[in-house]
Coordinates of C-alpha atoms in Angstrom, one line a residue:
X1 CA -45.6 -12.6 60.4
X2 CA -42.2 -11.1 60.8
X3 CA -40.0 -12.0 58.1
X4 CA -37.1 -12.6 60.3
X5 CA -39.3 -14.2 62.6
X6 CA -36.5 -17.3 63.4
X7 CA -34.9 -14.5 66.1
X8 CA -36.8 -14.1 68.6
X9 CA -35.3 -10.4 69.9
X10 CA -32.7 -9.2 67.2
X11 CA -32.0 -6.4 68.9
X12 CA -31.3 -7.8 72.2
X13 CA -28.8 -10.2 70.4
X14 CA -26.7 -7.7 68.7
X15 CA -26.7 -6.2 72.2
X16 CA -25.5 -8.8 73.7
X17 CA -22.9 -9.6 70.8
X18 CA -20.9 -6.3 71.2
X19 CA -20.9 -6.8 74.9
X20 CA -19.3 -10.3 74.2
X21 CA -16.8 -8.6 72.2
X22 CA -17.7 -10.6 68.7
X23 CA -16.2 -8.2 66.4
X24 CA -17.4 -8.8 63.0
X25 CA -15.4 -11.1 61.0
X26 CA -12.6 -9.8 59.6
X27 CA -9.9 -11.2 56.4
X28 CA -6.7 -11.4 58.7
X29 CA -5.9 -12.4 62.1
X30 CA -3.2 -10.4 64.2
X31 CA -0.3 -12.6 62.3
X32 CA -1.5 -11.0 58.9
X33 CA -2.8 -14.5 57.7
X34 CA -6.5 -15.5 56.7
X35 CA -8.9 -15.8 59.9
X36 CA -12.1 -18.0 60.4
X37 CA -14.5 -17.2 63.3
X38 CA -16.0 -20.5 63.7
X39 CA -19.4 -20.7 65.1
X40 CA -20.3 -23.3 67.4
X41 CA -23.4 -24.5 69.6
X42 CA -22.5 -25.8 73.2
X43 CA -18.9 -26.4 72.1
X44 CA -20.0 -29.5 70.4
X45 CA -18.1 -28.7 67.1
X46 CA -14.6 -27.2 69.1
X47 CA -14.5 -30.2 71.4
X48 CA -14.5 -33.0 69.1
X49 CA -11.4 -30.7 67.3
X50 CA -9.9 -30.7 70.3
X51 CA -10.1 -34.3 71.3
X52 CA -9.0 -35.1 68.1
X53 CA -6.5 -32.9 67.7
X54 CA -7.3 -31.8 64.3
X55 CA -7.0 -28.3 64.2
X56 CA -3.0 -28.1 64.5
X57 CA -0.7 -26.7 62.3
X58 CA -3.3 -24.3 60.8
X59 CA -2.2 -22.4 57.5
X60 CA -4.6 -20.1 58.5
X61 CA -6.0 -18.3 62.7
X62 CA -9.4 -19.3 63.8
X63 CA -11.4 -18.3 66.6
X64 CA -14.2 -20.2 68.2
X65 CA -17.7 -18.7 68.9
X66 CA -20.0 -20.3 71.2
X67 CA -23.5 -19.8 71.3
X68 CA -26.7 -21.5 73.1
X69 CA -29.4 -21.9 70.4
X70 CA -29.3 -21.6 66.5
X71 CA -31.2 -18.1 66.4
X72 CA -28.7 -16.1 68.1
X73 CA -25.9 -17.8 65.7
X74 CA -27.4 -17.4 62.5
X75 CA -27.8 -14.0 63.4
X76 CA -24.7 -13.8 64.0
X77 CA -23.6 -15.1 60.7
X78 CA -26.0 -12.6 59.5
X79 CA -24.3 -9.7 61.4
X80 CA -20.9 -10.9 60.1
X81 CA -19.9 -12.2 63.7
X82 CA -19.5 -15.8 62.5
X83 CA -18.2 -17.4 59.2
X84 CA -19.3 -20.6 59.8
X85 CA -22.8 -21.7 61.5
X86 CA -24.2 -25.6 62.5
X87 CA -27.5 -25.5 63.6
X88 CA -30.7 -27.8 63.2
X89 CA -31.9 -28.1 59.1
X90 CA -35.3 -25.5 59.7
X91 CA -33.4 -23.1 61.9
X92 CA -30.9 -22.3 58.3
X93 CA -34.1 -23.0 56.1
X94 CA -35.9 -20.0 57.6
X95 CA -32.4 -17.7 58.0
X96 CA -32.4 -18.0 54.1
X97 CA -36.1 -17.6 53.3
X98 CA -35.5 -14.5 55.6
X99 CA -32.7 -13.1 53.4
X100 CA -29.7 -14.4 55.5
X101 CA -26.9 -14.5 52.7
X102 CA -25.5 -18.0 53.4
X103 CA -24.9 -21.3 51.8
X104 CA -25.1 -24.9 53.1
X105 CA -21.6 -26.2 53.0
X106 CA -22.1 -29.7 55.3
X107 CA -24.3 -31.8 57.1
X108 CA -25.0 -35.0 59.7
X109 CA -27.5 -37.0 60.7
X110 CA -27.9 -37.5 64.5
X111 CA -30.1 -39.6 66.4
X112 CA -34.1 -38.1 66.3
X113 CA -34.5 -39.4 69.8
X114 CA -32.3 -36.4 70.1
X115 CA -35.9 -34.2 70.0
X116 CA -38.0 -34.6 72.5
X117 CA -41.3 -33.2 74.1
X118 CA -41.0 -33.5 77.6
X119 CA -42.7 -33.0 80.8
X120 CA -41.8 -32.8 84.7
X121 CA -41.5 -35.6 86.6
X122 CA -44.6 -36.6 88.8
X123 CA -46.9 -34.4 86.0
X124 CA -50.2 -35.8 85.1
X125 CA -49.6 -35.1 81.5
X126 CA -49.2 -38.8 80.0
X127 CA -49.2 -38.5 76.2
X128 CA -49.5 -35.6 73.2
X129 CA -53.2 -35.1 73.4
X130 CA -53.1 -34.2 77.0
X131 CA -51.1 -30.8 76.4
X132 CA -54.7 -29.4 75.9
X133 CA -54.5 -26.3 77.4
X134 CA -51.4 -26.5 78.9
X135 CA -48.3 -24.2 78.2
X136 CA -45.5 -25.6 76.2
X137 CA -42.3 -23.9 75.9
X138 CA -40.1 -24.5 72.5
X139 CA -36.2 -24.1 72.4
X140 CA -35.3 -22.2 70.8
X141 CA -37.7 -20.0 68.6
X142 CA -40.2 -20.0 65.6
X143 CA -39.0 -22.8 63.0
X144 CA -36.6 -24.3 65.3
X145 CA -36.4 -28.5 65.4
X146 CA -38.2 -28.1 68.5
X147 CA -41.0 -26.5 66.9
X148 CA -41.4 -28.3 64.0
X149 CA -41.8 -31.4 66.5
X150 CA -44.5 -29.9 68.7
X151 CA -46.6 -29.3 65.7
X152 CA -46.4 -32.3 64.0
X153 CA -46.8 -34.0 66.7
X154 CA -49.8 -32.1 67.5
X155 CA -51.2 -33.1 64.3
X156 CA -50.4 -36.7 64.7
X157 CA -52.5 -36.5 68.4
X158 CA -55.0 -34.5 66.7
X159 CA -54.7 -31.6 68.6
X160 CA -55.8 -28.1 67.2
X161 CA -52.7 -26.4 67.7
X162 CA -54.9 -23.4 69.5
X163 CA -55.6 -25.4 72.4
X164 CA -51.9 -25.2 73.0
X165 CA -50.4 -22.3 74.8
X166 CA -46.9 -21.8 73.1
X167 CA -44.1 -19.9 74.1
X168 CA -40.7 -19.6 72.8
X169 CA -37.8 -19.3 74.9
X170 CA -33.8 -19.9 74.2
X171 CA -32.8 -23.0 75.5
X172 CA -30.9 -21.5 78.8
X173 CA -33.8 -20.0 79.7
X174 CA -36.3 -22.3 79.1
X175 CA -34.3 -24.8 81.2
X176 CA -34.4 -22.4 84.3
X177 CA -38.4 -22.2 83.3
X178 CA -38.8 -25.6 83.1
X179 CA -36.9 -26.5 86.1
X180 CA -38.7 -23.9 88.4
X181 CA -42.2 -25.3 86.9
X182 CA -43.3 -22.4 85.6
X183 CA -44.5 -24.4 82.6
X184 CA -46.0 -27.4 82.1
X185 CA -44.2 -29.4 79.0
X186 CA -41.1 -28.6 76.9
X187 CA -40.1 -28.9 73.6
X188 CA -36.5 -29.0 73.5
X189 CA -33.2 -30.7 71.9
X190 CA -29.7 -31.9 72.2
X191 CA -27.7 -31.6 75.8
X192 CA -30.7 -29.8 77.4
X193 CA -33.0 -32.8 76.5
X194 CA -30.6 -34.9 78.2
X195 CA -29.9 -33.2 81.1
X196 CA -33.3 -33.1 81.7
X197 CA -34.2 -36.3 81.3
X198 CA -31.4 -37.5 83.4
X199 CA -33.1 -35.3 86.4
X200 CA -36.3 -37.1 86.0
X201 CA -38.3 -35.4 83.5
X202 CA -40.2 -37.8 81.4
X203 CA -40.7 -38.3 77.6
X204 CA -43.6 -37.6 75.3
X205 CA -42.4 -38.0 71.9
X206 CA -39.3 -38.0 70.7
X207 CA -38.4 -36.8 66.7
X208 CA -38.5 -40.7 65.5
X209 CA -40.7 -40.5 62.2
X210 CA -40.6 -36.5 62.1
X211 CA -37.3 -34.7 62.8
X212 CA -34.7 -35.8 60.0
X213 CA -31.9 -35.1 62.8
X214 CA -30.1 -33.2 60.1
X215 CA -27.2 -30.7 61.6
X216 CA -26.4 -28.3 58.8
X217 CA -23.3 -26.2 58.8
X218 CA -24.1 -22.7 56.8
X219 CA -21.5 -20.9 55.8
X220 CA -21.6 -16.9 54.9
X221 CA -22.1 -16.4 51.4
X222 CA -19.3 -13.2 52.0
X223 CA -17.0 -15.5 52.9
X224 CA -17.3 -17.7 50.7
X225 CA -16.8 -15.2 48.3
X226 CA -13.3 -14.4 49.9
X227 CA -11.1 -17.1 48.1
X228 CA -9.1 -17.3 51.1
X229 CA -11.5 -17.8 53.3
X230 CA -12.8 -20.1 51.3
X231 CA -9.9 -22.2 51.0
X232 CA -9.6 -21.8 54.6
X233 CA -13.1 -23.1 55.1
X234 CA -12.5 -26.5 52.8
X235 CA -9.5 -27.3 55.1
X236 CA -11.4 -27.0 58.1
X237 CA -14.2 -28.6 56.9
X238 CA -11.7 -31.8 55.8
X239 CA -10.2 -31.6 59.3
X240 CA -13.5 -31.3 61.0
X241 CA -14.5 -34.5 58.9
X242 CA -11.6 -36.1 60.1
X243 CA -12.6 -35.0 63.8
X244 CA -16.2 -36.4 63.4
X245 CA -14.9 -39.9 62.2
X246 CA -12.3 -40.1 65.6
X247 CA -14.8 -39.4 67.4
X248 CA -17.5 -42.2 66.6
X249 CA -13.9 -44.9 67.0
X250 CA -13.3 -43.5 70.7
X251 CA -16.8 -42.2 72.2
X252 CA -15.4 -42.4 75.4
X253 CA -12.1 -40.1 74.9
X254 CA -14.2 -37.7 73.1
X255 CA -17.2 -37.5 76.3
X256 CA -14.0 -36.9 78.6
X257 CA -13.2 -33.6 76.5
X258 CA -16.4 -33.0 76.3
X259 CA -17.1 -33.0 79.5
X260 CA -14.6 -31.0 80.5
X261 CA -14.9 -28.2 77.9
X262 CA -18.6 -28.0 78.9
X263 CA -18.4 -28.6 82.7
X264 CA -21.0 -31.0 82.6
X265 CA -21.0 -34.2 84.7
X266 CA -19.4 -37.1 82.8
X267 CA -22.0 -39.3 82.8
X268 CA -24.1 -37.3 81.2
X269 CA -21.3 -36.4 78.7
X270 CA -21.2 -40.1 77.5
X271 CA -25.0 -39.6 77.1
X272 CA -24.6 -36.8 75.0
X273 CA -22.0 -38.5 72.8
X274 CA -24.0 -41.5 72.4
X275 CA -26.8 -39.2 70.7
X276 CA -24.5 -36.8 68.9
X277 CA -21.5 -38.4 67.8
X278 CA -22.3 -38.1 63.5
X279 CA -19.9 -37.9 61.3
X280 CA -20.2 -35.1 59.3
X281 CA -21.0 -35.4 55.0
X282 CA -21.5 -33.5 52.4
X283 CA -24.5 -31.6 51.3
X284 CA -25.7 -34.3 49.0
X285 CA -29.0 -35.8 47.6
X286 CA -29.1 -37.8 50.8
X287 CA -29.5 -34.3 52.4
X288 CA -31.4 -32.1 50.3
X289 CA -34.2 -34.5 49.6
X290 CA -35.2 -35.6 53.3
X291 CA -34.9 -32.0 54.0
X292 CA -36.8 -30.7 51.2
X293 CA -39.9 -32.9 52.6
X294 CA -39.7 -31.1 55.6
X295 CA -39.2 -27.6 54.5
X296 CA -42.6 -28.2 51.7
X297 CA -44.4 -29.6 54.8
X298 CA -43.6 -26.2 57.0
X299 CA -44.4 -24.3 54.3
X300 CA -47.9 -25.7 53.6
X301 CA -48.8 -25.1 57.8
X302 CA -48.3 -21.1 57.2
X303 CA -45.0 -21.0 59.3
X304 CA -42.5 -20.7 56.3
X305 CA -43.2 -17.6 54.8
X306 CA -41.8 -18.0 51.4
X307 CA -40.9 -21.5 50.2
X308 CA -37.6 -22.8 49.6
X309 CA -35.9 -24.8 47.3
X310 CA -33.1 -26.3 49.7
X311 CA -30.8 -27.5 46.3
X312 CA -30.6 -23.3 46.1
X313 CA -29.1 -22.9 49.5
X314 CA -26.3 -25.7 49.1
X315 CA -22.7 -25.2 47.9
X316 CA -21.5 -28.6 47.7
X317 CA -17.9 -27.5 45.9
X318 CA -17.0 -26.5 49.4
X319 CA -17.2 -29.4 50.5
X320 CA -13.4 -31.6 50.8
X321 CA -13.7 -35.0 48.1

């Protein structure tokens, strides 16, 4: 099993980063003063700033980087791109059991129904156990939530997890599969879940009893060696808290920027916000210990190769008091 085996093409991502222009992270913005390059999936982190207005008057330049799944972040973080990285709890357990240099610096605790096995509308598939031969796509790639869900929720239909076809697939891509019915049930997450399910496609299992619904934010361990940066990342981190709790008092002023930062319809925005609206914590017992559960029981399956002891990946200092 490849030891980097969250990514699911590394070199097609670092490709793709240069022709996106992510330069790799670097101490100073163009005034002279400390930049971040904050990482970000489906502008979910840079809209709730911006409805909130919390990022104003910086002491320090940040620039936002957007990306579709967790394995093409945390590579970037890897690659230097990013200094900052929020993805799902496995996705930055399996980037540091793969030698990612990065520490956990946050967390929050979303809805699980916010993890979902699903399958077409009008399909014939009614429950877990019928996925028997079937193909199932997962979003994003090996260890992702998605993943995690699929097999235990294989387990819990006892299902031999060989009866399964099972292909991974970022989450853009898997849409367009999924919509086209090129396969037959999808294991997916977050605003792609929704929008699904909003055009008809209908739930198997959700992440209730599972998924923890953790959202971790990883920070580079480089920069957080930079006392700068790392002073720069606290304040964020304090205004980014301070985003996450305006947002759960006025859902619907936050789904308006939402939707508009995204482009998707504003109905579906609220629905998004309902089931992703946390406020974000710090990287406590209340996190390490749900988490650490999770990571022993992907271990013992064979799809963690090394084990890891989550309290080693956490910087909690970082976080603002």
């Amino acid at each position: 099993m490849d030891g980097l085996h969250l990514l699911s093409d590394r070199r097609t991502f670092l490709a793709g980063a240069a022709v996106l222009g992510l330069a790799a992270c670097g101490g100073a913005g163009k005034s002279g003063r400390t930049k971040l390059v904050l990482g970000d999936q489906v502008h979910l982190l840079q809209s709730k700033a911006e409805a909130a207005g919390a990022l104003t008057a910086l002491p320090y330049d940040i620039e936002w980087a957007n990306f579709v799944g967790a394995a093409p972040l945390l590579e970037a973080l890897n690659a230097g791109a990013v200094d900052t990285a929020p993805a799902g709890d496995l996705p930055v357990v399996l980037a540091a059991a793969a030698g990612v240099p990065l520490k956990v610096i946050a967390g929050s605790v979303s809805s699980t129904r916010d993890i979902g096995i699903i399958v077409p509308p009008g399909s014939a598939i009614r429950r877990v156990a019928d996925l028997a031969g079937h193909r199932v796509i997962v979003s994003s790639a090996r260890g992702s939530i998605s993943h995690y869900l699929l097999l235990e929720a294989l387990k819990e239909a006892k299902l031999d997890r060989r009866k399964v076809d099972i292909g991974f697939m970022l989450p853009n891509d898997a849409a367009a599969a999924f919509a086209a019915g090129r396969v037959d049930a999808w294991a997916t997450f977050g605003t792609y879940q929704i929008a699904a399910e909003a055009r008809g496609a209908r739930l198997l299992r959700d992440g209730q009893g599972i998924n923890t619904g953790l959202t971790l934010i990883a920070a580079s361990q480089k920069a957080l060696d930079d006392p700068a940066k790392r002073s720069a990342i606290r304040d964020a981190l304090a205004r980014l808290r301070t985003a996450s709790q305006w947002a759960q008092a006025h859902p619907d002023a936050y789904a308006a920027v939402f939707a508009k930062a995204t482009g998707v319809d504003p109905k579906l925005a609220k629905l998004i916000v309902d089931r992703q609206n946390p406020v974000l914590v710090a990287p406590d017992a209340a996190v390490v210990k749900p988490l650490q559960r999770v990571v022993d029981r992907f271990h013992a399956d064979g799809e963690l190769p090394v084990h890891v002891d989550v309290a080693s990946i956490v910087d909690p200092r970082v976080f603002p008091a």
